[in-house]
Coordinates of C-alpha atoms in Angstrom, one line a residue:
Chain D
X14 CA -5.9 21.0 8.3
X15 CA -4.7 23.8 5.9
X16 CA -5.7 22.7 2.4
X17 CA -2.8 23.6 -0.3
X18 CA -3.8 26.9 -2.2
X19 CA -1.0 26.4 -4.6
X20 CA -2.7 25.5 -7.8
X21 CA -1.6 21.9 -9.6
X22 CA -2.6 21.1 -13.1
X23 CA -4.5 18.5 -14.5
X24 CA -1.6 15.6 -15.3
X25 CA -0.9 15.1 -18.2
X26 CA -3.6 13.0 -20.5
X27 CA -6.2 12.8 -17.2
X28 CA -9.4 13.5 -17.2
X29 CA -10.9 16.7 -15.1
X30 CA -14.0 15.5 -12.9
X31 CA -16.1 18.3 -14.4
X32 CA -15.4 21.3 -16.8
X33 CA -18.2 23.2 -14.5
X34 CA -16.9 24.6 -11.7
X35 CA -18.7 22.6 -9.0
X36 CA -18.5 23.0 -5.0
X37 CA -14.8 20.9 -4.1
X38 CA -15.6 17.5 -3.5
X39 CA -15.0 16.1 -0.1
X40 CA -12.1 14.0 0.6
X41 CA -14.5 10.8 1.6
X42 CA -15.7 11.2 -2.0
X43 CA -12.8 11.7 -3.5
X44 CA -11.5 8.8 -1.7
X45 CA -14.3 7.1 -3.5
X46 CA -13.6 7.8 -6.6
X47 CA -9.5 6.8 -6.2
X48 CA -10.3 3.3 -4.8
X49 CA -12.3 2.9 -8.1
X50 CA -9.0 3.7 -9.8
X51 CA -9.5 7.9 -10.7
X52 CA -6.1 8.7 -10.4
X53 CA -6.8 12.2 -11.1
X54 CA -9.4 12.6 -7.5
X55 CA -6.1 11.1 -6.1
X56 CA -4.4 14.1 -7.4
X57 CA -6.4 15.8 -6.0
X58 CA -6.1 14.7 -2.7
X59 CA -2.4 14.8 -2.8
X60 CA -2.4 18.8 -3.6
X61 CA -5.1 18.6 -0.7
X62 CA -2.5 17.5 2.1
X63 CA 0.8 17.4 0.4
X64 CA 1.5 20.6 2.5
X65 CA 0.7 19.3 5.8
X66 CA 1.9 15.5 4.8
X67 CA 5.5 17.4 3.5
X68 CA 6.0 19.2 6.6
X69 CA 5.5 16.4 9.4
X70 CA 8.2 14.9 7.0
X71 CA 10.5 18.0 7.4
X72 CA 9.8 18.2 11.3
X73 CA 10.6 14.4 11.4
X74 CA 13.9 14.9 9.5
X75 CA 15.0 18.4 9.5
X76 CA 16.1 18.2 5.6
X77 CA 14.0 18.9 2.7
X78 CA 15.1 16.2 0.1
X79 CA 14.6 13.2 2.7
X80 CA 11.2 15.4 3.3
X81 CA 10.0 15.3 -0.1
X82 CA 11.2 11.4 -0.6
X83 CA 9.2 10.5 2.4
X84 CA 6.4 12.9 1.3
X85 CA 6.3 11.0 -1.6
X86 CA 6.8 7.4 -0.1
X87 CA 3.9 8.6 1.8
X88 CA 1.1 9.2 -0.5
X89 CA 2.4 6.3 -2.7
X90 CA 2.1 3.7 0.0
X91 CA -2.0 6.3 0.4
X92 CA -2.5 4.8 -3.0
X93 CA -1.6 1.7 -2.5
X94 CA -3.5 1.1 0.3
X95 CA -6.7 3.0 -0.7
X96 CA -8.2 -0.4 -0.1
X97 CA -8.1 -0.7 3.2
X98 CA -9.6 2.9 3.7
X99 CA -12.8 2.6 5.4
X100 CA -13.6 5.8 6.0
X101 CA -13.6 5.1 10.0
X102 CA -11.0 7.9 10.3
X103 CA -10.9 11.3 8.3
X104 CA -8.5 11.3 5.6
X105 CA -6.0 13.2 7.1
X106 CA -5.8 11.2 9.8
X107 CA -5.1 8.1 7.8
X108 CA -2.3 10.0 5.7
X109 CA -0.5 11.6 8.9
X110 CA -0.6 7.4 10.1
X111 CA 1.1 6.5 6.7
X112 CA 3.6 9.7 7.3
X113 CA 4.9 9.0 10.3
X114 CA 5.0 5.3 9.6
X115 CA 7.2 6.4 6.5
X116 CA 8.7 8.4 8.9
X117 CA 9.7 6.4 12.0
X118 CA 10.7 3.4 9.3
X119 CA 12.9 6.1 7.9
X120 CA 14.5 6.9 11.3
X121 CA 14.6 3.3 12.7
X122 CA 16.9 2.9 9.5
X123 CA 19.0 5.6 9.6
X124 CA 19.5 6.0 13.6
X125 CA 20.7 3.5 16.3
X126 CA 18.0 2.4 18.4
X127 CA 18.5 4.3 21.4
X128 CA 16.4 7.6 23.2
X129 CA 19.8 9.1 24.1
X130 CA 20.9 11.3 21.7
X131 CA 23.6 14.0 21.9
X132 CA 22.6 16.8 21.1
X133 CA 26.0 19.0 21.3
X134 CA 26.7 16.5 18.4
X135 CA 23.7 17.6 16.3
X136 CA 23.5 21.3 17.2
X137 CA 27.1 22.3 17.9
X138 CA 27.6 24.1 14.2
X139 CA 24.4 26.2 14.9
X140 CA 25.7 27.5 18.7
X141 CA 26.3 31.4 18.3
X142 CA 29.0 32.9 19.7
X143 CA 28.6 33.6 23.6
X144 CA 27.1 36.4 23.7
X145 CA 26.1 37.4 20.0
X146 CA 22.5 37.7 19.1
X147 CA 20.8 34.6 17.7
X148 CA 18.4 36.0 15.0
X149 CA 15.2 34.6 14.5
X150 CA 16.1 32.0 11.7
X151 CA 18.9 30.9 13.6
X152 CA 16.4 30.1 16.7
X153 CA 14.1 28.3 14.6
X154 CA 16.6 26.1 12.9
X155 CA 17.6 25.6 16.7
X156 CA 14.2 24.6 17.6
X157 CA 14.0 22.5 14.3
X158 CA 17.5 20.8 15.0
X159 CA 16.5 19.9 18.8
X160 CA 13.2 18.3 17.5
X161 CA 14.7 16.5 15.1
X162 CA 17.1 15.5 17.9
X163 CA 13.8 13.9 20.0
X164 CA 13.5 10.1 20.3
X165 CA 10.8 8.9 17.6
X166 CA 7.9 8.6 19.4
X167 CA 8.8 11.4 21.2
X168 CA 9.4 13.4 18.2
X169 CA 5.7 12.1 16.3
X170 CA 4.0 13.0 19.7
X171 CA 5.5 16.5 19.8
X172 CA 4.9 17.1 16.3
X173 CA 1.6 16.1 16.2
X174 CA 0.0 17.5 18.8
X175 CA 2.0 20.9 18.8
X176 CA 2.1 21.7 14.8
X177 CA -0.5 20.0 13.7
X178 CA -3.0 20.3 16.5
X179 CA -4.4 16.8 16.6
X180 CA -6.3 15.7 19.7
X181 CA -4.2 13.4 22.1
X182 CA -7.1 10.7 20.6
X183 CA -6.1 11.7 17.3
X184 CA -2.3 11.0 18.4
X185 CA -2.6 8.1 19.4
X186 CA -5.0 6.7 17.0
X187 CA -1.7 7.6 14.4
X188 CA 1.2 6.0 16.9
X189 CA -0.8 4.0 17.8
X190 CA -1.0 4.0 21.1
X191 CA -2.7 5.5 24.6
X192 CA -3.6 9.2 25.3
X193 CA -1.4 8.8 28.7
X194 CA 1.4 7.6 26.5
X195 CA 0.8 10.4 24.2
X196 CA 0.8 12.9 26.8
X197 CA 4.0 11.2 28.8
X198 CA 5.8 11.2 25.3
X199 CA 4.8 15.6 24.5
X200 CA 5.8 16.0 28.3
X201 CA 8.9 14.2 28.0
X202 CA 9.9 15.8 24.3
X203 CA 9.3 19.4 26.0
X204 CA 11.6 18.4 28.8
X205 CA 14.3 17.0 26.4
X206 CA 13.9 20.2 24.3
X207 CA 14.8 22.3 27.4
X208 CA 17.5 20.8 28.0
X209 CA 18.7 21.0 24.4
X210 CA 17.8 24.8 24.3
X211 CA 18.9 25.5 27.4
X212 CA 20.6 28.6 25.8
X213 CA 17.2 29.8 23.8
X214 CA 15.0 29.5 27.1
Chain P
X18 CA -0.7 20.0 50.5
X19 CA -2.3 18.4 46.9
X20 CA 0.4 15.9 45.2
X21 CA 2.5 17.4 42.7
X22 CA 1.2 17.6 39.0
X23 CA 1.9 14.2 36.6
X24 CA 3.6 14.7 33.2
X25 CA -0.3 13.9 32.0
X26 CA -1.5 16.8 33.9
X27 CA 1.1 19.3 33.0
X28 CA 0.6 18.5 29.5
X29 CA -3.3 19.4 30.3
X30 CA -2.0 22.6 32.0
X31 CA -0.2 24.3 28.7
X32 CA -3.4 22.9 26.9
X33 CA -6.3 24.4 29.5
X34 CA -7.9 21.3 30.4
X35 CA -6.6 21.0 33.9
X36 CA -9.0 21.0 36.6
X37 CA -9.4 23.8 39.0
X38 CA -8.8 22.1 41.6
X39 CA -5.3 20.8 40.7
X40 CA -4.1 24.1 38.9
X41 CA -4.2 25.0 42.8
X42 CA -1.6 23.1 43.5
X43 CA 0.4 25.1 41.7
X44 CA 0.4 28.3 44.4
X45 CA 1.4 25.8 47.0
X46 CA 4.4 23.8 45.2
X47 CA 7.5 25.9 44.2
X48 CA 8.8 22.9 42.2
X49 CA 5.8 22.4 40.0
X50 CA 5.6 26.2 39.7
X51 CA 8.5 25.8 38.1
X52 CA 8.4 22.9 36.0
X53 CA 4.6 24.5 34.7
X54 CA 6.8 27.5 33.7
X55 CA 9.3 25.6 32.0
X56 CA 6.9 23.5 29.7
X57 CA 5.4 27.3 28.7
X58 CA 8.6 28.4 27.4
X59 CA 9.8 25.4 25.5
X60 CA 6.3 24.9 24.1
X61 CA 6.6 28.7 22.9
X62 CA 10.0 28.4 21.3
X63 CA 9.0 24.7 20.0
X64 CA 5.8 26.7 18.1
X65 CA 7.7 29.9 17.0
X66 CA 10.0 27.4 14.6
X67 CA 8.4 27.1 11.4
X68 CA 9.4 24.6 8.3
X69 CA 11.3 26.9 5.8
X70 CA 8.6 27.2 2.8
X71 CA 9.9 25.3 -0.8
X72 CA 9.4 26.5 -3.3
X73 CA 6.6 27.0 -5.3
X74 CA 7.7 25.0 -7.9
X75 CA 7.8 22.4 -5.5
X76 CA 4.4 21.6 -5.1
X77 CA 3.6 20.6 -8.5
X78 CA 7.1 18.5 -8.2
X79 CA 5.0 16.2 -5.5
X80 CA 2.1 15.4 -7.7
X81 CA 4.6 14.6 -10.8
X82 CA 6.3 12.3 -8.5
X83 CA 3.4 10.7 -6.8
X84 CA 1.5 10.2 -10.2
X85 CA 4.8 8.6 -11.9
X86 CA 5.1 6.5 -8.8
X87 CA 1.5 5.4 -9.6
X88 CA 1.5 4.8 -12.7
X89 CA 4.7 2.7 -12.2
X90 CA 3.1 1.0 -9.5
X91 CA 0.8 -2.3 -10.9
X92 CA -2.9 -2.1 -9.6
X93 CA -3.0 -5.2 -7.3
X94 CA -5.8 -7.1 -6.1
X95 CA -9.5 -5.9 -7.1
X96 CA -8.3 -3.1 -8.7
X97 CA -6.5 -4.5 -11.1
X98 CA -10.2 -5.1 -12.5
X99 CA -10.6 -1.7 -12.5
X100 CA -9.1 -0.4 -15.8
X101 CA -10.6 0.4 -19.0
X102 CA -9.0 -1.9 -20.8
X103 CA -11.5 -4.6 -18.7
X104 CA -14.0 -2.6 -17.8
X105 CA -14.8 -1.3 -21.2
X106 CA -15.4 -4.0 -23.6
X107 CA -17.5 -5.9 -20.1
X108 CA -19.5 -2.6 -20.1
X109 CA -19.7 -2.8 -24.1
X110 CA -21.1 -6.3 -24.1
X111 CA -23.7 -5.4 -21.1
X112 CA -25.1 -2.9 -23.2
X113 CA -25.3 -4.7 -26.1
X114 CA -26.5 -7.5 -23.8
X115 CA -29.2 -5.2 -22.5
X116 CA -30.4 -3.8 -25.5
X117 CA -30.8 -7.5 -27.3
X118 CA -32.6 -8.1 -24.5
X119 CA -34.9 -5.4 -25.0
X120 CA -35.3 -5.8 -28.3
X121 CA -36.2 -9.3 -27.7
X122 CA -39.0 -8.1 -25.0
X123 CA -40.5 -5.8 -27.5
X124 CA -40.7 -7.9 -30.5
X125 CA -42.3 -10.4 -28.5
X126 CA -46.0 -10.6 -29.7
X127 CA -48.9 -10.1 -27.5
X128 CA -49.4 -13.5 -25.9
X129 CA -46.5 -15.3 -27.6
X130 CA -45.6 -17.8 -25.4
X131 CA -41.3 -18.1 -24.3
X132 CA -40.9 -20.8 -26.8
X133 CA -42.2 -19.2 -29.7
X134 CA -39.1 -17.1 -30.3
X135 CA -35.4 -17.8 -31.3
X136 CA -32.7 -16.0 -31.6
X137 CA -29.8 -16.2 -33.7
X138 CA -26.6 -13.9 -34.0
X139 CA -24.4 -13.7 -37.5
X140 CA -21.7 -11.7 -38.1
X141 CA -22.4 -8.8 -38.5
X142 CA -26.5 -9.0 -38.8
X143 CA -28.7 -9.0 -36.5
X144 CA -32.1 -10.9 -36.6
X145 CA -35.2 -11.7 -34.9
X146 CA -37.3 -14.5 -35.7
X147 CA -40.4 -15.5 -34.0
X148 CA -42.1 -19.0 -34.5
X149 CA -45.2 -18.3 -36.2
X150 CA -44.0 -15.7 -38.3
X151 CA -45.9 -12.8 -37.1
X152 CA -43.7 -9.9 -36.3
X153 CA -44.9 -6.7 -34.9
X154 CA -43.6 -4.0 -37.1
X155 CA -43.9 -1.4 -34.9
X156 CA -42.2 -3.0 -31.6
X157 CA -39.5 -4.3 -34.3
X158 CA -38.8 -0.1 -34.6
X159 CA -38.9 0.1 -31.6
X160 CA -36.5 -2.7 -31.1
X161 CA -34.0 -0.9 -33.2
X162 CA -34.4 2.2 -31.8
X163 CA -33.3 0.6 -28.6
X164 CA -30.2 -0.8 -29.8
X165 CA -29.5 2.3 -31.5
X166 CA -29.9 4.0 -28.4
X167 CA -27.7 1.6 -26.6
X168 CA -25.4 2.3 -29.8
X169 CA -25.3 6.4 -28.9
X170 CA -24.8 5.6 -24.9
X171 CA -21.3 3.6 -26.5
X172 CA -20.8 6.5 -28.5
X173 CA -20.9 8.9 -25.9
X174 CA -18.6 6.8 -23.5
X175 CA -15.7 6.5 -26.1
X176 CA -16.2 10.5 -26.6
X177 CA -15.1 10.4 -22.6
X178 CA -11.6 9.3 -23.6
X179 CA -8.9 11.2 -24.3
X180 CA -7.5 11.5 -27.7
X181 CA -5.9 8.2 -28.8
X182 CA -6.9 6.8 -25.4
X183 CA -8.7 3.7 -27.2
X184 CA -5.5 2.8 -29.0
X185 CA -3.2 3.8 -26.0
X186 CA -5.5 1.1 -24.2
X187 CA -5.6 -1.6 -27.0
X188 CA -9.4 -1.2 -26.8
X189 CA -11.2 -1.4 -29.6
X190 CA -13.7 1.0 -30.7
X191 CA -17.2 -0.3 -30.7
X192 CA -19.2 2.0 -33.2
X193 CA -22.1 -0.3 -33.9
X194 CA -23.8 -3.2 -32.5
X195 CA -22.8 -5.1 -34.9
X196 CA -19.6 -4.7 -35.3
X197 CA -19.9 -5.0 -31.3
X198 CA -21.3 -8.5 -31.3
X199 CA -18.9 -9.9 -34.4
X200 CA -15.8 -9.2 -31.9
X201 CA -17.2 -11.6 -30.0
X202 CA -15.3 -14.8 -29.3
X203 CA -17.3 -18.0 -30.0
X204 CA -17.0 -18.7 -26.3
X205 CA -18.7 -15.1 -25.5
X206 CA -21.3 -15.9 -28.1
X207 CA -22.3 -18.8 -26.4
X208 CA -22.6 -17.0 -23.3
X209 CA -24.5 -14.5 -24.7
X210 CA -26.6 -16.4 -26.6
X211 CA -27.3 -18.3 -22.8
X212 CA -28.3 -15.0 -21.8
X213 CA -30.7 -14.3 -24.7
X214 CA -32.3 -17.4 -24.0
X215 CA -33.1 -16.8 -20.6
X216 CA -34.2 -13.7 -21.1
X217 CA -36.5 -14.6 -23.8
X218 CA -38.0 -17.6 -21.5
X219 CA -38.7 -15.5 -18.8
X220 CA -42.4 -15.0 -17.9
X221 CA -43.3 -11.6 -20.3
X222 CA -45.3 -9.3 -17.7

């Protein structure tokens, strides 16, 4: 996983870990040192995977304030449920578990339950001209709008596995589920994109 | 002719795990040809599509937002112990537990047996008295040194907090021993005294 280059401050009234600059502590230790209530090695961890945490959100929902509620729904519920953290996963597992939990819950609410979606009705104000070039912005909010278009599991399979480049273990340990599921829901996804971008490729 | 690819195995094909042996198949089966071209394609235009990068003022917005969340959030279950509003004055009284104890220990003369020593707290004073009226001036230093440097190790941990912290917290400072053991309630007096005793009747090595 890409750790976040962009620099946070310390919060406000928190206590830096050291003055001395010091080799970055590992997330298991900085885990550590949340459960016993350091909010500020949980700040830490939240500039850590904010990124990667922020953009499953975006891919999920395909709009950037939902993606930075659920981004922050995300790392809230993290903290809440440091607790139950044993350590048997890597960290970045457990958070991209808590994301697209956040996520699906977020979907579930918003979406009828059904893997049928219409995708004329979600694209349609993105479809060029006939015939006029689709620049490459246009494409990827395409792409974006059709993946957003996916059936859930579909859509965490997909995402998972393509952007973030989990294992199909890893995938399944997040949806909880098999590794054939995982791969039958990626295949499927790809299929249902083609169809959706039928005009793109 | 091999049977056609599985959605499994064609999702192991774009990721170069498929065997040999059914990669074959896809020479001999137009349809699968196909379909394995296909699942290229999309997968290509599915990765070319990033997520449009906020801002960079956007970053710092997340933390904001996740530590207000936290703060406004109540610690729950174990960690709700975890504060330093607890955890302090508990950590105060161990140290002032330890360095009684201590005290007690070295103060202890040579071949006094446990029940030749009492002790006794005031407010505010601190006092050893042993039995038979010998006290070992030296170890009696050193007894004070002890608590003095249990005295510097509380010092040092209410440097740790920020400014106003102590206040912010409703935790009292805890400069001296003394002061130290006259906060205590009569209940925690008891129990400290309890502990005193036992330390002072356990077997001296």
């Amino acid at each position: 996983m890409r750790a976040d280059a962009t620099a946070t401050p310390w919060p406000l009234g928190a206590t830096p870990m050291s003055d001395a600059p010091e080799a970055p502590l590992d997330d298991a230790a900085l885990v550590e040192a949340a459960i016993g209530g350091d909010t500020a090695a949980f700040d830490v961890l939240v500039t850590r995977h904010r990124r990667s945490v922020y953009q499953v959100c975006y891919r999920f929902v395909n709009h950037h304030e939902d993606a930075a509620d659920l981004t922050q729904d995300t790392f809230v519920r993290a903290w809440k449920a440091l607790g139950s953290f044993r350590g048997q996963a890597r960290f970045s597992t457990w958070i991209y578990r808590i994301a697209v939990n956040v996520c699906l819950n977020r979907v579930s609410l918003k979406t009828p339950k059904t893997d049928v979606v219409d995708f004329d009705l979600v694209a349609d104000q993105r479809q060029p001209a006939p015939g006029a070039a689709i620049d490459a912005a246009e494409r990827q909010a395409m792409v974006r709008a059709a993946v957003n278009s996916l059936p859930p599991r579909q859509r965490a399979a997909l995402i998972l596995r393509t952007y973030h480049e989990l294992s199909h273990q890893e995938v399944a340990d997040i949806v909880g589920t098999s590794v054939g599921a995982v791969k039958a829901n990626v295949f499927h996804a790809l299929a249902n994109l083609k169809k959706r971008l039928e005009p793109l490729v | 002719m091999t049977p056609c690819l599985t959605p499994d195995e064609f999702v192991d094909l774009v990721d170069g795990a498929l065997a040999a042996d059914r990669e074959a198949h896809l020479a001999t089966c137009a349809a699968c040809a196909a379909t394995a071209t296909d699942v290229r394609e999309v997968l290509a235009a599915a990765l070319s599509a990033d997520v449009p990068e906020p801002s960079p003022l956007f970053w710092p917005g997340v933390n904001a937002r996740v530590q207000a969340a936290v703060a406004a959030s109540p610690a729950t279950g174990w960690r709700a112990w975890l504060r330093l509003d607890v955890l302090v004055p508990i950590a105060g009284l161990a140290l002032v537990v330890m360095a009684i104890a201590s005290a007690i220990d070295a103060v202890s003369p040579a071949g006094a047996g446990a029940s030749d020593i009492t002790w006794t707290i005031t407010d505010g004073a601190r006092s050893f008295e042993v039995a038979d009226g010998v006290v070992d001036e030296p170890a009696a230093e050193a007894a004070v040194s002890t608590a003095d440097d249990a005295l510097a190790m509380m010092a040092d941990l209410a440097s740790t907090l920020p400014e106003g912290g102590w206040d912010a917290l409703g935790v009292t400072r805890l400069p001296d021993l003394d002061i130290a053991a006259a906060a205590l309630t009569a209940d925690e007096r008891d129990a400290l005294a309890a502990l005193l005793q036992s330390a002072v009747e356990r077997p001296k090595s």
